[in-house]
Amino acid sequence: AQKITQTQPGMFVQEKEAVTLDCTYDTSDPSYGLFWYKQPSSGEMIFLIYQGSYDQQNATEGRYSLNFQKARKSANLVISASQLGDSAMYFCAMREGQGSARQLTFGSGTQLTVLP
Amino acid sequence: GAGVSQSPSNKVTEKGKDVELRCDPISGHTALYWYRQSLGQGLEFLIYFQGNSAPDKSGLPSDRFSAERTGGSVSTLTIQRTQQEDSAVYLCASSPRRDGRELFFGEGSRLTVL
């Protein structure tokens, strides 16, 4: 089974509008972390935001916020006031458990295009 | 520069040849990851190094793949007897943290196996 599911291969949003990128996850581990990364056309991966499974509040970083719904196992990324520079591929990722040898599992990504 | 450096940026090789991909992490970063990204796909975990601990090799797809990290710094990913399905972008990331946050990625090495 997929551990991270991103059901939107592509999304379009008008500049200055808000957009939500969906992410659902699957884990039986009570301790986990959820991440969003942005990959522009230049190829580098840019860390955006992190949510821990025990965090009581939804994470926010500037125009990015994470809508964490633990019971539904969803961790949607909300980008407010979209800008043309937000056009990129966005990846949701999860880290499970504790310990020193851990890994991130990435979803297949959502290609966001911001329209002028 | 101060970022993660990968070389070569592009590599074209013939099926059956061995290739080595190099990653220079950010100085002082203890964690180093290798991922593979096929065209239009997400990232596939390959291997993870954390300090002097034994690496997590659980993502390596076959015994043709191996990686080393010398002196806790530079890492080399080696693919022996390359196959066409090995064609992908190989991304390296380093981090000062153990928890997966603040991964700094290199720009990747694009491998094409003919």
Tab-separated table of C-alpha atoms in Angstrom:
chain	number	residue	atom	x	y	z
A	1	ALA	CA	0.000	0.000	0.000
A	2	GLN	CA	1.116	3.543	-0.710
A	3	LYS	CA	2.371	5.284	2.395
A	4	ILE	CA	1.925	8.751	0.935
A	5	THR	CA	-0.822	9.518	-1.577
A	6	GLN	CA	-1.104	12.710	-3.559
A	7	THR	CA	-4.193	12.406	-5.750
A	8	GLN	CA	-3.756	15.627	-7.730
A	9	PRO	CA	-1.147	15.217	-10.455
A	10	GLY	CA	-1.755	18.788	-11.575
A	11	MET	CA	-3.405	21.889	-10.150
A	12	PHE	CA	-4.025	25.369	-11.493
A	13	VAL	CA	-4.624	28.478	-9.402
A	14	GLN	CA	-5.066	32.124	-10.209
A	15	GLU	CA	-2.408	34.476	-8.911
A	16	LYS	CA	-3.284	35.885	-5.441
A	17	GLU	CA	-5.769	33.092	-4.783
A	18	ALA	CA	-5.293	30.369	-2.164
A	19	VAL	CA	-4.770	26.737	-3.142
A	20	THR	CA	-4.874	23.445	-1.243
A	21	LEU	CA	-2.688	20.512	-2.223
A	22	ASP	CA	-3.912	17.189	-0.899
A	23	CYS	CA	-1.875	14.567	0.906
A	24	THR	CA	-3.001	11.451	2.747
A	25	TYR	CA	-0.722	9.050	4.544
A	26	ASP	CA	-0.768	5.559	5.941
A	27	THR	CA	1.108	4.480	9.036
A	28	SER	CA	0.482	2.441	12.157
A	29	ASP	CA	3.325	4.136	14.014
A	30	PRO	CA	2.068	6.668	16.573
A	31	SER	CA	5.202	8.777	16.101
A	32	TYR	CA	5.730	10.279	12.688
A	33	GLY	CA	6.503	13.518	10.910
A	34	LEU	CA	4.995	15.006	7.793
A	35	PHE	CA	6.822	17.296	5.394
A	36	TRP	CA	6.173	19.328	2.298
A	37	TYR	CA	8.867	20.042	-0.251
A	38	LYS	CA	8.812	22.226	-3.366
A	39	GLN	CA	10.724	21.322	-6.515
A	40	PRO	CA	10.948	24.142	-9.076
A	41	SER	CA	11.877	23.447	-12.675
A	42	SER	CA	15.528	23.981	-11.766
A	43	GLY	CA	15.377	20.666	-9.911
A	44	GLU	CA	16.421	21.418	-6.352
A	45	MET	CA	14.138	20.335	-3.517
A	46	ILE	CA	13.176	23.077	-1.069
A	47	PHE	CA	11.833	22.276	2.394
A	48	LEU	CA	8.626	24.175	3.125
A	49	ILE	CA	6.934	22.986	6.287
A	50	TYR	CA	6.887	20.229	8.924
A	51	GLN	CA	4.163	18.748	11.163
A	52	GLY	CA	4.878	16.276	13.942
A	53	SER	CA	2.276	13.672	14.857
A	54	TYR	CA	2.112	14.939	18.423
A	55	ASP	CA	1.936	18.610	17.515
A	56	GLN	CA	-1.281	20.113	18.823
A	57	GLN	CA	-1.446	22.974	16.377
A	58	ASN	CA	-1.266	23.088	12.615
A	59	ALA	CA	2.122	24.186	11.334
A	60	THR	CA	2.455	27.516	9.566
A	61	GLU	CA	5.398	29.086	7.739
A	62	GLY	CA	4.636	32.396	6.117
A	63	ARG	CA	2.167	31.795	3.285
A	64	TYR	CA	2.288	28.033	3.849
A	65	SER	CA	0.114	26.226	6.333
A	66	LEU	CA	-0.475	22.550	6.901
A	67	ASN	CA	-4.046	21.406	7.487
A	68	PHE	CA	-3.350	18.386	9.708
A	69	GLN	CA	-6.310	16.101	10.280
A	70	LYS	CA	-4.904	13.176	12.239
A	71	ALA	CA	-8.036	11.042	12.361
A	72	ARG	CA	-8.395	11.286	8.594
A	73	LYS	CA	-4.637	10.840	8.099
A	74	SER	CA	-4.433	13.884	5.911
A	75	ALA	CA	-1.836	16.645	5.788
A	76	ASN	CA	-2.916	19.092	3.126
A	77	LEU	CA	-0.716	22.055	2.205
A	78	VAL	CA	-2.438	25.409	1.903
A	79	ILE	CA	-0.670	28.181	0.006
A	80	SER	CA	-2.266	31.566	0.504
A	81	ALA	CA	-1.986	34.494	-1.913
A	82	SER	CA	-0.357	32.428	-4.678
A	83	GLN	CA	2.508	33.975	-6.587
A	84	LEU	CA	3.858	33.133	-10.033
A	85	GLY	CA	7.007	31.842	-8.363
A	86	ASP	CA	4.968	29.198	-6.566
A	87	SER	CA	4.650	27.267	-9.824
A	88	ALA	CA	6.510	24.044	-9.123
A	89	MET	CA	6.127	20.398	-8.213
A	90	TYR	CA	5.116	19.878	-4.594
A	91	PHE	CA	5.905	16.707	-2.678
A	92	CYS	CA	4.421	15.453	0.562
A	93	ALA	CA	6.674	13.184	2.620
A	94	MET	CA	6.543	11.195	5.852
A	95	ARG	CA	9.072	9.954	8.370
A	96	GLU	CA	7.975	7.109	10.643
A	97	GLY	CA	9.185	6.206	14.100
A	98	GLN	CA	12.208	7.043	16.154
A	99	GLY	CA	15.847	6.113	15.950
A	100	SER	CA	18.880	7.149	14.001
A	101	ALA	CA	18.303	5.267	10.777
A	102	ARG	CA	15.139	6.784	9.463
A	103	GLN	CA	14.013	7.740	6.008
A	104	LEU	CA	11.541	9.968	4.294
A	105	THR	CA	8.899	8.439	2.043
A	106	PHE	CA	7.713	10.790	-0.681
A	107	GLY	CA	4.460	10.962	-2.571
A	108	SER	CA	4.298	11.214	-6.357
A	109	GLY	CA	3.864	14.969	-6.302
A	110	THR	CA	1.454	17.639	-7.503
A	111	GLN	CA	2.433	20.016	-10.289
A	112	LEU	CA	1.093	23.460	-9.377
A	113	THR	CA	0.745	26.129	-12.025
A	114	VAL	CA	-0.054	29.679	-10.968
A	115	LEU	CA	-1.815	31.645	-13.678
A	116	PRO	CA	-1.326	35.410	-14.099
B	1	GLY	CA	29.448	27.115	-2.907
B	2	ALA	CA	27.824	26.367	0.413
B	3	GLY	CA	25.177	23.956	-0.863
B	4	VAL	CA	25.121	20.238	-1.583
B	5	SER	CA	27.229	19.530	-4.631
B	6	GLN	CA	26.706	16.545	-6.913
B	7	SER	CA	28.767	15.338	-9.823
B	8	PRO	CA	28.480	14.617	-12.623
B	9	SER	CA	25.356	16.603	-13.395
B	10	ASN	CA	24.752	14.438	-16.436
B	11	LYS	CA	26.026	10.982	-17.243
B	12	VAL	CA	25.286	8.918	-20.326
B	13	THR	CA	26.539	5.364	-20.244
B	14	GLU	CA	26.094	2.102	-22.033
B	15	LYS	CA	24.220	-0.810	-20.577
B	16	GLY	CA	26.511	-3.008	-18.526
B	17	LYS	CA	28.980	-0.300	-17.555
B	18	ASP	CA	29.617	0.784	-13.971
B	19	VAL	CA	28.986	4.366	-12.866
B	20	GLU	CA	29.929	6.392	-9.813
B	21	LEU	CA	27.962	9.385	-8.616
B	22	ARG	CA	29.449	11.744	-6.071
B	23	CYS	CA	27.855	13.882	-3.388
B	24	ASP	CA	29.571	16.598	-1.353
B	25	PRO	CA	27.222	17.468	1.515
B	26	ILE	CA	27.132	20.734	3.387
B	27	SER	CA	30.001	20.865	5.841
B	28	GLY	CA	28.988	19.685	9.291
B	29	HIS	CA	25.822	17.936	8.194
B	30	THR	CA	25.690	14.506	9.803
B	31	ALA	CA	22.808	13.070	7.815
B	32	LEU	CA	23.108	12.189	4.134
B	33	TYR	CA	20.454	10.657	1.924
B	34	TRP	CA	20.406	9.295	-1.609
B	35	TYR	CA	17.148	9.301	-3.548
B	36	ARG	CA	16.228	8.365	-7.085
B	37	GLN	CA	13.647	10.225	-9.124
B	38	SER	CA	12.381	8.710	-12.340
B	39	LEU	CA	10.677	10.883	-14.946
B	40	GLY	CA	7.409	12.265	-13.591
B	41	GLN	CA	7.685	10.274	-10.382
B	42	GLY	CA	8.265	11.031	-6.733
B	43	LEU	CA	11.465	10.348	-4.896
B	44	GLU	CA	12.479	6.792	-4.162
B	45	PHE	CA	14.648	6.361	-1.061
B	46	LEU	CA	17.893	4.502	-1.637
B	47	ILE	CA	20.202	4.838	1.363
B	48	TYR	CA	20.697	6.956	4.475
B	49	PHE	CA	23.864	7.739	6.419
B	50	GLN	CA	23.782	9.224	9.914
B	51	GLY	CA	27.101	10.055	11.512
B	52	ASN	CA	29.113	6.945	12.275
B	53	SER	CA	26.080	4.685	12.528
B	54	ALA	CA	25.554	1.782	10.155
B	55	PRO	CA	23.775	3.088	7.049
B	56	ASP	CA	20.164	2.278	6.321
B	57	LYS	CA	20.443	0.445	2.998
B	58	SER	CA	16.865	-0.750	2.909
B	59	GLY	CA	16.014	1.244	-0.215
B	60	LEU	CA	18.742	-0.074	-2.501
B	61	PRO	CA	16.884	-1.845	-5.351
B	62	SER	CA	19.464	-4.548	-6.010
B	63	ASP	CA	22.953	-5.671	-5.101
B	64	ARG	CA	24.241	-3.747	-8.115
B	65	PHE	CA	23.786	-0.609	-6.034
B	66	SER	CA	26.150	0.361	-3.237
B	67	ALA	CA	27.175	3.539	-1.465
B	68	GLU	CA	29.943	4.701	0.774
B	69	ARG	CA	30.491	7.754	2.885
B	70	THR	CA	34.104	8.439	3.674
B	71	GLY	CA	35.102	10.355	6.772
B	72	GLY	CA	31.511	11.305	7.447
B	73	SER	CA	31.529	13.673	4.505
B	74	VAL	CA	31.686	12.845	0.790
B	75	SER	CA	29.504	10.010	-0.440
B	76	THR	CA	29.740	7.921	-3.578
B	77	LEU	CA	26.857	5.942	-5.045
B	78	THR	CA	28.033	3.144	-7.314
B	79	ILE	CA	25.856	1.315	-9.795
B	80	GLN	CA	27.427	-1.778	-11.306
B	81	ARG	CA	26.416	-3.338	-14.630
B	82	THR	CA	23.919	-0.556	-15.329
B	83	GLN	CA	20.550	-1.380	-16.822
B	84	GLN	CA	18.181	0.860	-18.763
B	85	GLU	CA	15.769	0.952	-15.845
B	86	ASP	CA	18.515	2.624	-13.798
B	87	SER	CA	18.008	5.776	-15.875
B	88	ALA	CA	16.833	8.477	-13.484
B	89	VAL	CA	17.932	11.555	-11.600
B	90	TYR	CA	19.875	10.621	-8.492
B	91	LEU	CA	19.438	13.197	-5.745
B	92	CYS	CA	21.616	13.597	-2.692
B	93	ALA	CA	20.512	15.492	0.393
B	94	SER	CA	22.207	16.383	3.642
B	95	SER	CA	20.843	17.631	6.918
B	96	PRO	CA	22.158	18.866	10.266
B	97	ARG	CA	19.250	17.099	11.943
B	98	ARG	CA	18.289	13.504	12.626
B	99	ASP	CA	14.555	13.999	12.258
B	100	GLY	CA	14.296	14.510	8.514
B	101	ARG	CA	13.709	18.220	8.655
B	102	GLU	CA	15.884	20.728	6.871
B	103	LEU	CA	17.023	18.468	4.083
B	104	PHE	CA	19.169	20.379	1.655
B	105	PHE	CA	19.169	18.761	-1.745
B	106	GLY	CA	21.726	18.905	-4.494
B	107	GLU	CA	20.672	19.490	-8.061
B	108	GLY	CA	21.020	15.827	-8.874
B	109	SER	CA	22.907	13.644	-11.283
B	110	ARG	CA	20.926	12.676	-14.358
B	111	LEU	CA	21.861	9.168	-15.446
B	112	THR	CA	20.923	7.871	-18.871
B	113	VAL	CA	21.658	4.248	-19.684
B	114	LEU	CA	21.541	3.475	-23.383
